[in-house]
XYZ file of C-alpha atoms in Angstrom:
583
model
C 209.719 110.471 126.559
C 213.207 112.108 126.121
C 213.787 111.937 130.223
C 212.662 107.946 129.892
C 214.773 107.131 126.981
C 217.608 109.260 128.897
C 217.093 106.518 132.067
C 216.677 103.525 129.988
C 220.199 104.038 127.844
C 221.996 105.443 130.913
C 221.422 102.334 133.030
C 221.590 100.241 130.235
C 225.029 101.478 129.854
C 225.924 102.319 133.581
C 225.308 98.859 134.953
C 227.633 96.864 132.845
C 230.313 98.980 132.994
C 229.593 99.485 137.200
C 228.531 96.106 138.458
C 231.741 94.186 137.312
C 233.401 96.857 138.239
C 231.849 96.789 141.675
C 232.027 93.407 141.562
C 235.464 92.524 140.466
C 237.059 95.308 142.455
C 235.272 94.136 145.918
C 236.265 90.735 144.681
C 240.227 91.016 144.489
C 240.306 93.013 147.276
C 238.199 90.447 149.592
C 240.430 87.555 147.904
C 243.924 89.149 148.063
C 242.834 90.564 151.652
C 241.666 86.813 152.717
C 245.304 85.593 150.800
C 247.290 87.929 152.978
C 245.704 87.390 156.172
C 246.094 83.347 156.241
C 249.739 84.256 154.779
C 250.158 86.796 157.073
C 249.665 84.584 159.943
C 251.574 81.123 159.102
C 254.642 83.492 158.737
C 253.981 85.089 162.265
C 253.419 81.642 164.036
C 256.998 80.803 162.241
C 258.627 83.911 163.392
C 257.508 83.717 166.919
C 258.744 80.123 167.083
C 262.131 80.934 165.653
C 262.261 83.647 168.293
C 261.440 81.347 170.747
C 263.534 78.742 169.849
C 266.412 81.465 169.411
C 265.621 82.857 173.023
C 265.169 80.122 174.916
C 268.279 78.700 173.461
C 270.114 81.652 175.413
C 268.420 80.984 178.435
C 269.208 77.038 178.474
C 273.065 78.295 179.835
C 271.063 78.808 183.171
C 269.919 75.285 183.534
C 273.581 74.284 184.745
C 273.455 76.318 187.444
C 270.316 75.792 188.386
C 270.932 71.934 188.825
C 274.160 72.754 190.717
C 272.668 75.476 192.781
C 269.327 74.648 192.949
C 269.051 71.000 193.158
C 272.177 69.564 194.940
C 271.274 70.181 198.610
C 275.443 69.172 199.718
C 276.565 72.067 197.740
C 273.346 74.682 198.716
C 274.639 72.994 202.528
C 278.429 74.016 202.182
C 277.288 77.585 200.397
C 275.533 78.143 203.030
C 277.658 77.430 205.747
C 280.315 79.916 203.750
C 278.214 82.600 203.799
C 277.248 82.547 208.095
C 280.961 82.115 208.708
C 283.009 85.131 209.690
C 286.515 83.057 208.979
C 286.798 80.690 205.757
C 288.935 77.657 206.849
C 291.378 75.846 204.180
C 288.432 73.470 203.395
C 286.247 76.010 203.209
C 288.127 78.274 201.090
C 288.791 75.390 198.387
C 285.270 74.529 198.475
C 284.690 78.075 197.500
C 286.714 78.232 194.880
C 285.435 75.569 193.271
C 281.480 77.391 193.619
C 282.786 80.356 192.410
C 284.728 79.116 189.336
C 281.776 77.000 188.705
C 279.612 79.646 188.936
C 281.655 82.485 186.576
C 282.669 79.949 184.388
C 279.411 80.555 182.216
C 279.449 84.624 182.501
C 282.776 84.989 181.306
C 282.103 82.378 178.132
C 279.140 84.082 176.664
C 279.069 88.010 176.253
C 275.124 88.141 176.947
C 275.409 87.278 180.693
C 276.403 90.109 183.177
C 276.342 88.132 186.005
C 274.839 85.337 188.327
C 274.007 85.827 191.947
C 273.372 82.847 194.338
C 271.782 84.247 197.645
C 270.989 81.876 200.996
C 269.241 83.616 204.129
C 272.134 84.376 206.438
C 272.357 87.144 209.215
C 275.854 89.045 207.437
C 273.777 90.308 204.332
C 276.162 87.867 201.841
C 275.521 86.276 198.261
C 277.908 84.876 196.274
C 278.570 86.922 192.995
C 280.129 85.689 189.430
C 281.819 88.789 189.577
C 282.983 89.022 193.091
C 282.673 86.111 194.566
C 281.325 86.979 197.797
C 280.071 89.915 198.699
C 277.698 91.619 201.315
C 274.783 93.979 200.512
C 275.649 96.739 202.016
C 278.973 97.637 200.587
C 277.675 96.191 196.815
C 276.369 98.280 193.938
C 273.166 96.001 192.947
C 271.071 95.440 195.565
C 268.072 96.264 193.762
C 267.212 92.548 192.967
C 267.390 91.864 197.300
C 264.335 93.601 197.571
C 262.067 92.045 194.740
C 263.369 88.640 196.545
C 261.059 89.821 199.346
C 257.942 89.268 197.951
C 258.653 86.429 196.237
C 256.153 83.127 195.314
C 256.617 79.838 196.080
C 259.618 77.908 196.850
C 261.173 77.624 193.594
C 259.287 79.523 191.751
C 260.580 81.800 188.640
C 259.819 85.120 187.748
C 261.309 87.811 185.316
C 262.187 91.638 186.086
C 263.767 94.145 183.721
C 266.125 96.410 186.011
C 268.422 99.085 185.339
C 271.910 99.082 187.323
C 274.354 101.573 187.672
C 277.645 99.901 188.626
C 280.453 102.889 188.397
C 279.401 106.056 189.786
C 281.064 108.049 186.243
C 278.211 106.490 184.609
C 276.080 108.778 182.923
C 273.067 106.357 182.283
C 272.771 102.896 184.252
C 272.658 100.022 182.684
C 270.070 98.241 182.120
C 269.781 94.431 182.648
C 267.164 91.441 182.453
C 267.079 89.752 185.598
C 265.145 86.019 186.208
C 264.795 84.935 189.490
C 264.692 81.165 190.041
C 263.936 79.642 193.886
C 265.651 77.758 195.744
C 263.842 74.632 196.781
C 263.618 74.250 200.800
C 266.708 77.168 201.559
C 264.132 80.727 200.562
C 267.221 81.335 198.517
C 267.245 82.479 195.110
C 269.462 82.485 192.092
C 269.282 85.463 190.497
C 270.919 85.267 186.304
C 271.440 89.238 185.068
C 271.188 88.835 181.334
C 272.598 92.045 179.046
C 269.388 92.586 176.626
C 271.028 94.126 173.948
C 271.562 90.807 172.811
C 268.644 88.896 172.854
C 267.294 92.368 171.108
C 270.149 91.814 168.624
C 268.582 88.489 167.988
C 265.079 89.866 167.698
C 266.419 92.399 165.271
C 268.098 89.675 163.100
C 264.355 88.583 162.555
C 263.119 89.162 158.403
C 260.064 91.366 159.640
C 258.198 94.128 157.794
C 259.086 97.284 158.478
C 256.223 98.347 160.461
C 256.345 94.756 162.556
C 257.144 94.988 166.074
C 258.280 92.047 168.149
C 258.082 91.825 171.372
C 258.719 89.762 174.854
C 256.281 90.055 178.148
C 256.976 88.451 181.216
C 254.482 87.232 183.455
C 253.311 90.042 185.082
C 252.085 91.951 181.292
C 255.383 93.988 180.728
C 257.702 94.280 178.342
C 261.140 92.399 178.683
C 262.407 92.431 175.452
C 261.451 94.075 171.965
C 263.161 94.460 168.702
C 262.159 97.774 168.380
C 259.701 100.240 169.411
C 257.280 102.359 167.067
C 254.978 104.834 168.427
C 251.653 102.839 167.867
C 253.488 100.715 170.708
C 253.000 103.639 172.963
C 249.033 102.682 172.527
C 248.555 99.758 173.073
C 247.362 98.110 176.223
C 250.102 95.127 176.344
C 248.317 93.401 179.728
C 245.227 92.868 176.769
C 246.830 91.260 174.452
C 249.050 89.286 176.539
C 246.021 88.010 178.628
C 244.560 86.785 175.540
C 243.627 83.192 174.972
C 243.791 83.900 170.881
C 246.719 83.259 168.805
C 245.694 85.112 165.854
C 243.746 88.250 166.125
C 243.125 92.047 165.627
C 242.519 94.830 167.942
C 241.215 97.943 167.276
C 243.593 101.424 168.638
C 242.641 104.893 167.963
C 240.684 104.027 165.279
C 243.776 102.402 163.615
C 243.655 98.123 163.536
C 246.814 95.999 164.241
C 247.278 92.455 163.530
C 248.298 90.450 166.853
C 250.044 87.010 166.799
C 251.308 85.594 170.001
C 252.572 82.272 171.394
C 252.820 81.558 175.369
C 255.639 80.291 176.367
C 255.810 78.005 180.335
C 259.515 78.736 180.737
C 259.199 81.897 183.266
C 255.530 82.514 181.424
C 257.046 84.526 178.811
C 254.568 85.498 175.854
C 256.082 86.283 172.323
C 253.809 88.871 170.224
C 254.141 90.081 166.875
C 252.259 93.537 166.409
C 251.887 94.826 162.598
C 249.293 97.739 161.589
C 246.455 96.318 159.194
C 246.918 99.029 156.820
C 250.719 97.820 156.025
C 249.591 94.324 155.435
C 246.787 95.041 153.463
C 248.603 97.832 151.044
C 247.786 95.653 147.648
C 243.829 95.280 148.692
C 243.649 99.558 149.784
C 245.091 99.889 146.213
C 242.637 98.095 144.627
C 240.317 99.492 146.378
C 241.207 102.832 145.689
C 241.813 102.394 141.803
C 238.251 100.990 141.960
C 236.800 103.798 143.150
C 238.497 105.793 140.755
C 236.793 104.100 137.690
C 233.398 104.461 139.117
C 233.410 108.118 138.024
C 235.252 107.307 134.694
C 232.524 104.791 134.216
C 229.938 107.156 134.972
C 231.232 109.643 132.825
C 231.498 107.677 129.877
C 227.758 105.898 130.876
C 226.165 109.475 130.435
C 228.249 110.247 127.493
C 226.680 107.382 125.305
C 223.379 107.460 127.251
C 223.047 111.326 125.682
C 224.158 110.246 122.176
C 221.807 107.652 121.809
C 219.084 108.884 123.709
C 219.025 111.430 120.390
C 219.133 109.317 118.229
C 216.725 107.091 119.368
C 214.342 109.909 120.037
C 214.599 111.042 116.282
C 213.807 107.425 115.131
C 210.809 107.240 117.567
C 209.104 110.381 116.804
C 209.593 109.561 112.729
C 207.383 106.435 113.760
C 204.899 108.391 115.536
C 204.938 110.840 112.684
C 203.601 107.734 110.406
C 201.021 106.753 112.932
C 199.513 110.263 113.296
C 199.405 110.886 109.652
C 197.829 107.536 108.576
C 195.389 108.163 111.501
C 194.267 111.974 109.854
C 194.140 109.970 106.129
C 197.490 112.298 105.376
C 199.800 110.350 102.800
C 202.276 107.988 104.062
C 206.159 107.540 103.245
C 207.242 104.605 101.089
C 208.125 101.988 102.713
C 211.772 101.250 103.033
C 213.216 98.968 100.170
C 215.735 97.391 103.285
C 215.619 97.268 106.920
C 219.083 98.569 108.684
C 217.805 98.371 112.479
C 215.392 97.591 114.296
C 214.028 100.754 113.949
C 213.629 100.403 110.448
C 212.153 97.267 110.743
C 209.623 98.648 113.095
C 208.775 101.507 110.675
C 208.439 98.694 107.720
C 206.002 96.883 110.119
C 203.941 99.824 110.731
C 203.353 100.732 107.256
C 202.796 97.486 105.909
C 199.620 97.479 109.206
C 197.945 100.176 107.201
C 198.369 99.027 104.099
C 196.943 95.973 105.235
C 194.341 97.146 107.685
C 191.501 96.745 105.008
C 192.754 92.991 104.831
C 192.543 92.852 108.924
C 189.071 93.648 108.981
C 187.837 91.290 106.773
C 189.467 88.861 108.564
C 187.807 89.998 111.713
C 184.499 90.048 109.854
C 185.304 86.347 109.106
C 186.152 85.642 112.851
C 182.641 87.184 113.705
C 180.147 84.730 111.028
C 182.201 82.051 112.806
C 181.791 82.912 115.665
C 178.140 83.164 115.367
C 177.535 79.883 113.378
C 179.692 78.411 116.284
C 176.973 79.636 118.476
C 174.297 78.337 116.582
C 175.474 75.198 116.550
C 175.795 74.970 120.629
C 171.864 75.978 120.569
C 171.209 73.209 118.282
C 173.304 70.842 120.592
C 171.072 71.907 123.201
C 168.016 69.669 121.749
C 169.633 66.689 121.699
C 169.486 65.672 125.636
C 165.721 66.040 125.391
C 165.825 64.058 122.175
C 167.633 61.540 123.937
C 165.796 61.116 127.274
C 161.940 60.952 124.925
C 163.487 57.564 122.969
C 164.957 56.542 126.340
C 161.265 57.005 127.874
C 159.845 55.024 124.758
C 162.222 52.580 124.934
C 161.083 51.997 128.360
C 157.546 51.734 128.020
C 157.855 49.074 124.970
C 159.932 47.100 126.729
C 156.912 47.022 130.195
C 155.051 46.638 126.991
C 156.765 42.899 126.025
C 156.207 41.655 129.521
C 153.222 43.526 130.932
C 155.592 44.940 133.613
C 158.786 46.509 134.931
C 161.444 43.812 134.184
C 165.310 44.119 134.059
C 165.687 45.841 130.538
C 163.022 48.866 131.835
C 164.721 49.134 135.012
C 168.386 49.332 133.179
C 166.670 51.909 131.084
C 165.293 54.118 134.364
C 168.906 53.741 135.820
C 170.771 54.948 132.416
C 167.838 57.720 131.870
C 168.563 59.041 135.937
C 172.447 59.093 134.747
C 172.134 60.956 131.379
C 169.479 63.456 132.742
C 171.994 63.898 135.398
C 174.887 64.329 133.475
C 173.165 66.742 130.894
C 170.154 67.918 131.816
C 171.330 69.836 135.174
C 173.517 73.343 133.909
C 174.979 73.543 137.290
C 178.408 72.945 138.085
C 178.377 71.724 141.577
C 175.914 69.128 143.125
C 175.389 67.478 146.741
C 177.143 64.395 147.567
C 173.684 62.619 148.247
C 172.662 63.100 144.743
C 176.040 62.219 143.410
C 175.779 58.914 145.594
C 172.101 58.027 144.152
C 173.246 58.337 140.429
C 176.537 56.182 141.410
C 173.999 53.596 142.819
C 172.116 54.078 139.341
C 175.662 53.356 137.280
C 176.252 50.091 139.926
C 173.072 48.503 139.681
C 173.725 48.642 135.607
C 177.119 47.074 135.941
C 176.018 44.784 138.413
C 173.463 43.412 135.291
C 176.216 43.232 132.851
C 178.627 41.805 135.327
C 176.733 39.423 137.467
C 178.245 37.612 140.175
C 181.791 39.848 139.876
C 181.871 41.968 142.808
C 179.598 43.662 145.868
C 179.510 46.801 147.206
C 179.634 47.798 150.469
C 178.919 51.730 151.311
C 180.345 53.395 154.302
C 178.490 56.837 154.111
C 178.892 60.215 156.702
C 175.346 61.296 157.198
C 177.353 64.984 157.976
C 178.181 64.822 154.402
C 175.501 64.069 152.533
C 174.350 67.719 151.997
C 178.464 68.919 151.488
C 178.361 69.767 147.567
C 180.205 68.419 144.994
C 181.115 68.681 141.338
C 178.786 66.641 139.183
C 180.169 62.979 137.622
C 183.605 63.334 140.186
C 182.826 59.326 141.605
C 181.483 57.674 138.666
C 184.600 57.818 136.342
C 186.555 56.410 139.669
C 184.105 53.336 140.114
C 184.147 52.590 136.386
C 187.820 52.837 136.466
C 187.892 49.777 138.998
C 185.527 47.541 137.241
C 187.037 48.006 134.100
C 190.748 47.671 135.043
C 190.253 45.663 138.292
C 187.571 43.568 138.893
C 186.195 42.620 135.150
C 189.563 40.906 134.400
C 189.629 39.129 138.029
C 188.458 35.013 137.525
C 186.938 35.218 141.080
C 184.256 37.953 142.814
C 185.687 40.900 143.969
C 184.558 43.568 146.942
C 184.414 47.008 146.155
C 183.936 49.716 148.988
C 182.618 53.124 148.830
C 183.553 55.371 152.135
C 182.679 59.103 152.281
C 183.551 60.371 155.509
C 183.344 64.545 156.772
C 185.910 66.067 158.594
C 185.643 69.421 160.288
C 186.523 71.623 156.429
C 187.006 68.673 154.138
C 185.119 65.545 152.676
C 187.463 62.716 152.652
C 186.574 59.704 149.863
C 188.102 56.396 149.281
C 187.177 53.839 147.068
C 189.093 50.675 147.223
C 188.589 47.270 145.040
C 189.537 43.864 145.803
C 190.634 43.456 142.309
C 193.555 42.456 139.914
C 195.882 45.380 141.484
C 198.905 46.728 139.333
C 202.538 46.418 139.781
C 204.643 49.106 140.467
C 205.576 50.368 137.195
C 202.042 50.426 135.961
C 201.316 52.201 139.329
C 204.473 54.660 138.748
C 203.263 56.018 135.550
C 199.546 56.290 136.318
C 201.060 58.435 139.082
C 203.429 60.230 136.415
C 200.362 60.779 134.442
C 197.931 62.377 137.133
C 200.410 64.906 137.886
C 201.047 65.895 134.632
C 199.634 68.730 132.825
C 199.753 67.137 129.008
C 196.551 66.997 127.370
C 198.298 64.254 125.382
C 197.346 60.616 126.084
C 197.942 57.008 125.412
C 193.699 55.967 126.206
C 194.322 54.214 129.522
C 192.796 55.160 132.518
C 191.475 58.348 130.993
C 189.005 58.813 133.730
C 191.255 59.233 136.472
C 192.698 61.645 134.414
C 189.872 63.343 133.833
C 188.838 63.134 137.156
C 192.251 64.677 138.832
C 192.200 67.333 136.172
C 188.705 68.691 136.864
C 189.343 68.600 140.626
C 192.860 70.632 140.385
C 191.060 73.462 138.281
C 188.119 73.791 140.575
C 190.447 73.142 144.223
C 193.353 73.931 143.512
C 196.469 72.408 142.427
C 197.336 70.806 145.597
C 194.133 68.662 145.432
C 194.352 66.056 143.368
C 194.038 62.197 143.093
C 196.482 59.679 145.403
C 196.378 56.065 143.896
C 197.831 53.100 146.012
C 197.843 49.167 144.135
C 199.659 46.400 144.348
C 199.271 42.842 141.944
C 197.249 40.397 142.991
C 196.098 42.972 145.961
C 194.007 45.479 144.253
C 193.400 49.149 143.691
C 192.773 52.080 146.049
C 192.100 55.776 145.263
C 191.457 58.426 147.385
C 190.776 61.980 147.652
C 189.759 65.427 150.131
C 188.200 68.492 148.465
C 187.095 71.191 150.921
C 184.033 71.218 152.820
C 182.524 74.371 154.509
């Protein structure tokens, strides 16, 4: 008893102080998790743009030259011709000038482009240089970018290449340079734009990030171009994945460590722009929470089994003073006074118990009285049990003075045969069920009675099921129906009326209808006979108590899913029908 009370108090204690624990803990976390992570990645989708926008911005200086280079074919005709000649003439010279100023006008006004190359198939190895002007390859120190030309794609066609160039040999590391490649349309020349990264990075680096957030730029071919800085968890990651994703929000999962991925494509040289942040920095406030949480669980249980010991105690103390009282007024020992006021329910349940005894002489001479009741009650039902026989004997008198008046059968002795079959029906017979033959005779005995009183008022037309005569049935279930319909149906109705009687068997069920030509009801009449079939209130206003009768006796004895269904309308009449089971 001890252990049990120790079980009952220690959950009873445990589980409020757990589950909203549990419940508010996994709560906040899930919520402020949920919080961050739409948060998290509207300010991505903004920073990616911005770095976009900011990027692209840089790289719209190149459009110039590509519509001077790329798209005028007189001035791609006269570059060309400059570079297969092995002497310039004066027009050829000034024409050169121009291209050349032209073209290192833009390098020398912004501090992020090293250089621009414009290159046209010729057989001396020449390109025209910002830097230079023109130049051959083998006497120039970046040639590097000649031989990714080689494989290039389609006439013009764009591609990006990160490079590293060493352009004084006292260099100790070379320089390294982003280099897009843009066709030339029709010539299988190229203009080739060397852009210094550092700045673009500069501008990736201006970016409000967290500390842990990396940003970075992939060309088309899955490689970095461009980052703004470069953690080790970078060093993981497989960057053709996540740039060859079609998601824009995401999380992947690295040496059992997840990141957070946001990326936006970009169709200028099929650049991609991805932000990578570890889940664990993002999600610092839910961990927390998550973490104090679990931290009060064993606070909570501590305290739990603290009170659950206390008051198991004293609980157990009260309890076994209460068994102490029942165990001595069982042996006849002398019992405590009772208390003079009740301070818990433990001393109310002590009160209680010694007021029983006290009062147990009182109980059983109440039960005595329960008992003589109980046995006049039965005396009376025996009694009862004369009064069908009493009944049918002054029916069977009745019957033969009334042959007596007219020397034979006549209408009054045959009413009196037909009432006599129902009653002895009805009260002689102890059994429960009957056969649906015998029910149909004594509902032929009830009809031919009404169709005395009622003469003229309605026929009856019988569609019977052979197959079901022998099904069985509970005694009096069609009579109460058929009175029902005379009563509230046809007696009322100025002209005759047809009622039919169908009893059809199915394979496990009996189906009955029984369906007057009557006065009908209208629908709310109909809607709370309906109301009051399915209701389980013994409590009623006299109306139709037949039916109700009826649907009550067939729900306790089928089930509650049998029942009556009653369809009516004014002027129409009245149809009710109903399946009980059938072996």
């Amino acid at each position: 008893m001890r252990t049990k009370f120790f079980i009952k108090h220690l959950a009873m204690f445990l589980i409020p102080l757990l589950v909203p624990l549990l419940v508010l803990g996994s709560f906040s976390a899930l919520y402020a998790q949920q919080f961050i992570k739409r948060d998290i990645n509207g300010n991505n989708i903004n920073l990616l743009k911005q770095t976009k926008e900011n990027v692209e911005l840089i790289l719209n200086e190149t459009d110039p030259l590509n519509l001077v280079y790329g798209s005028n074919g007189k001035i791609t005709a006269y570059l060309s011709s400059i570079l297969r000649s092995q002497a310039l003439s004066e027009y050829e010279i000034l024409a050169f000038d121009i291209l050349k100023s032209f073209l290192s006008a833009p390098a020398n006004a912004r501090a992020y482009i090293d250089s621009f190359y414009v290159y046209l198939p010729n057989d001396n190895g020449r390109f025209l240089s910002s830097k230079e002007g023109i130049v051959d390859l083998a006497h120039y120190y970046d040639t590097g970018w000649y031989d990714s030309i080689k494989g290039m794609g389609p006439a013009g066609s764009a591609w990006t290449e990160s490079r590293y160039v060493r352009q004084y040999a006292f260099e100790t590391e070379p320089a390294r340079l982003i280099t897009i490649y843009q066709g030339i349309s029709g010539t299988g020349g190229v203009l080739v734009f060397n852009i210094i990264p550092r700045y673009i990075e500069n501008v990736l680096q201006s970016l409000y990030t967290s500390p842990d957030q990396c940003v970075l730029i992939v060309d088309e071919s899955n490689r970095i171009i461009l980052s703004d800085k470069e953690p080790d968890y970078l060093k993981k990651m497989n960057i053709s994945q996540l740039a060859s994703s079609d998601e824009s929000f995401y999380t992947v999962e690295t040496d059992g460590d997840s990141y957070i991925v946001s990326q936006m494509k970009s169709a200028r040289y099929g650049w991609t722009y991805i932000s990578l942040i570890p889940q664990r920095s993002l999600y610092h406030l839910p961990y927390k929470i998550r973490e104090i949480t679990l931290l009060l669980l064993p606070v909570s249980l501590a305290v739990g089994l603290v009170f659950a010991f206390y008051f198991t105690n004293m609980n157990y103390k009260r309890i076994a003073g209460i068994v102490n009282v029942i165990r001595s007024a069982e042996k006849g020992q002398p019992l405590p006074p009772v208390p003079n006021r009740v301070i818990d329910e433990y001393g109310y349940v002590m009160h209680t118990v010694l007021n029983s005894f006290i009062h147990q002489s009182h109980l059983d001479m109440q039960l005595s009285e329960r008992k003589y009741k109980l046995k006049s009650a039965q005396l009376v039902a025996l009694q009862s049990q004369i009064n069908p026989h009493f009944l049918f004997n002054t029916l069977e008198t009745l019957n033969w003075e009334a042959i007596g008046l007219t020397k034979k059968p006549n209408q009054v002795s045959r009413m009196i045969e037909h009432l006599s079959q129902i009653l002895r029906y009805a009260l002689s017979n102890p059994k429960e069920f009957s056969i649906v033959h015998t029910e149909l005779e004594v509902l032929r005995s009830y009809l031919t009675i009404q169709t005395y009183r009622y003469e003229g008022k309605f026929d009856v037309i019988w569609e019977i099921d052979p197959r079901a005569r022998h099904c069985q049935i509970i005694r009096l279930l069609l009579q109460p129906i058929v009175e029902n319909s005379i009563y509230h149906g046809i007696k009322e109705k100025e002209t005759p009326s047809l009622l039919k009687i169908k009893v059809r068997k199915t394979k496990a069920s009996i189906l009955i209808s029984i369906v007057d030509t009557g006065l009908g009801m209208d629908k709310a009449t109909l809607v709370a006979l309906r109301n009051r079939l399915q209701s389980d209130n013994e409590e009623f206003d006299g109306s139709h108590i037949g039916l109700y009768n009826t649907s009550q006796r067939i729900k306790l004895t089928y089930g509650s899913d049998c029942g009556l269904i009653v369809r009516s309308k004014r002027g129409y009449g009245t149809a009710v029908y109903l399946e009980i089971p059938c072996g």
